[in-house]
XYZ file of C-alpha atoms in Angstrom:
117
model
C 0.000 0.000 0.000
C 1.709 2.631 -1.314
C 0.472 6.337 -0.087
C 1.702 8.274 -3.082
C 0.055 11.814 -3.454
C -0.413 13.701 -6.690
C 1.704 16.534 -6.053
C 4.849 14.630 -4.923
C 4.450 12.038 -7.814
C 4.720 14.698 -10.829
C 8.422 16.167 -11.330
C 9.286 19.473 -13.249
C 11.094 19.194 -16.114
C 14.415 20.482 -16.799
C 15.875 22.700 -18.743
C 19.121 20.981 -20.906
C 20.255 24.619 -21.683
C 22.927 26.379 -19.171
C 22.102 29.152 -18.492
C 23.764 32.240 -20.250
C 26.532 33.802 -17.979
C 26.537 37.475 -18.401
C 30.080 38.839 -20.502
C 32.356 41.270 -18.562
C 34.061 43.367 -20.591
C 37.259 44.008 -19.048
C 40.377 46.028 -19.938
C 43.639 44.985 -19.532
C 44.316 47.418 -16.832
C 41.189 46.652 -15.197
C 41.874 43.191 -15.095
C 45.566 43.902 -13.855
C 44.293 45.964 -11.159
C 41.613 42.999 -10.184
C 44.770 40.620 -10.259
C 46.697 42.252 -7.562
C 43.947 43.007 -5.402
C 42.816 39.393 -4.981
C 46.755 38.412 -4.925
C 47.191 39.464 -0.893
C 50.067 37.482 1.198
C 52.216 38.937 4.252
C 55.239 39.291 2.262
C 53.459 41.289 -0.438
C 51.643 43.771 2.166
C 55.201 44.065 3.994
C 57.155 44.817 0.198
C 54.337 47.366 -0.120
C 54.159 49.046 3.020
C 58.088 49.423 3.122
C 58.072 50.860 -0.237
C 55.497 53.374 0.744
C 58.313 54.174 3.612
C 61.086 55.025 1.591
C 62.390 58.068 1.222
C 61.838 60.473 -1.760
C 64.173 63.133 -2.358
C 63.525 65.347 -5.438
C 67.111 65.467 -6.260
C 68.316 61.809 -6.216
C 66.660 59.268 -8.976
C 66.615 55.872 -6.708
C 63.484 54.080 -7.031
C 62.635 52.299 -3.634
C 64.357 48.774 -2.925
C 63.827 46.897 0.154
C 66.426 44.236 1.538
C 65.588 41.055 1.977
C 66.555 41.007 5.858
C 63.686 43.419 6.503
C 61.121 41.644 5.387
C 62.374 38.249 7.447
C 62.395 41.069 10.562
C 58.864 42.065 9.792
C 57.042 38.486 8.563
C 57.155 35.492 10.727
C 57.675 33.038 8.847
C 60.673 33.328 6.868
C 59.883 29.734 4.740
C 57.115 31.585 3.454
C 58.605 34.671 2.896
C 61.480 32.802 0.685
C 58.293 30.985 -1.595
C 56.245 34.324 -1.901
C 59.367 36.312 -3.433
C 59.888 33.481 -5.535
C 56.774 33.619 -6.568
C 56.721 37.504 -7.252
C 59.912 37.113 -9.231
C 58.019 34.192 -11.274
C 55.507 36.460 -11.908
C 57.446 39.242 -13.030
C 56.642 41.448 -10.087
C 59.451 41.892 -8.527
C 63.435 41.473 -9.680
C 65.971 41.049 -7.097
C 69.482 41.798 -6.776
C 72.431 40.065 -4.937
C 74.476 43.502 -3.042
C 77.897 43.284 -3.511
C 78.508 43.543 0.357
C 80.454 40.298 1.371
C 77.699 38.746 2.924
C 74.513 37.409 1.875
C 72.500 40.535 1.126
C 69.519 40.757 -1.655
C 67.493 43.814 -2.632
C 64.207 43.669 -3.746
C 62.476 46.404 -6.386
C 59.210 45.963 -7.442
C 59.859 45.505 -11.803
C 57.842 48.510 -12.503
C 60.382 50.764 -10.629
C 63.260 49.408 -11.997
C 61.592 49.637 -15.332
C 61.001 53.645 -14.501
C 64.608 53.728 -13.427
């Protein structure tokens, strides 16, 4: 004795068809700018913020460059640190540059300054 009732018994049909997703037009700078917002990691925000810091002085041409050192002092973990500038120099964010100083010094400039350079 099956206690089936009308209602539950009849199904609605499907539609086979996706629906149509809606086109974003997006310029290349637009989608650049979209790119680095959703691309966030401590090492980034630190490169940033430092570079934000530095010094400009009308009369000298140096873009900002941050060492390598200060951004292990200011992140914690300096494993992730070494992957996320590897990772920015993949991606042709950054470029950095061994210092001639007799130990093991690196600075960092983000590629667009050193390309304004």
């Amino acid at each position: 004795m099956e206690n089936t009732s009308p209602s539950t018994s009849r199904k609605r049909q499907r539609n086979d068809e996706p629906e149509p997703e809606p086109e974003l037009e997006l310029n290349d700078a637009q989608f650049l700018t979209l790119e680095e917002n959703f691309n966030f990691s401590d090492t980034l925000v630190a490169l940033r913020m430092m570079c934000a810091q530095f010094p400009h002085i009308e009369k000298v041409s140096i873009q900002p460059f941050i060492l390598r050192s200060q951004i292990y002092s200011s992140v914690k973990d300096r494993t992730q640190v070494d992957r996320d500038l590897e990772s920015l120099r993949r991606e042709r964010v950054i470029r950095t540059f061994k210092l001639s100083t007799g130990q093991d010094d690196h600075a960092i400039m983000f590629l667009d300054d050193y390309f304004s350079q």
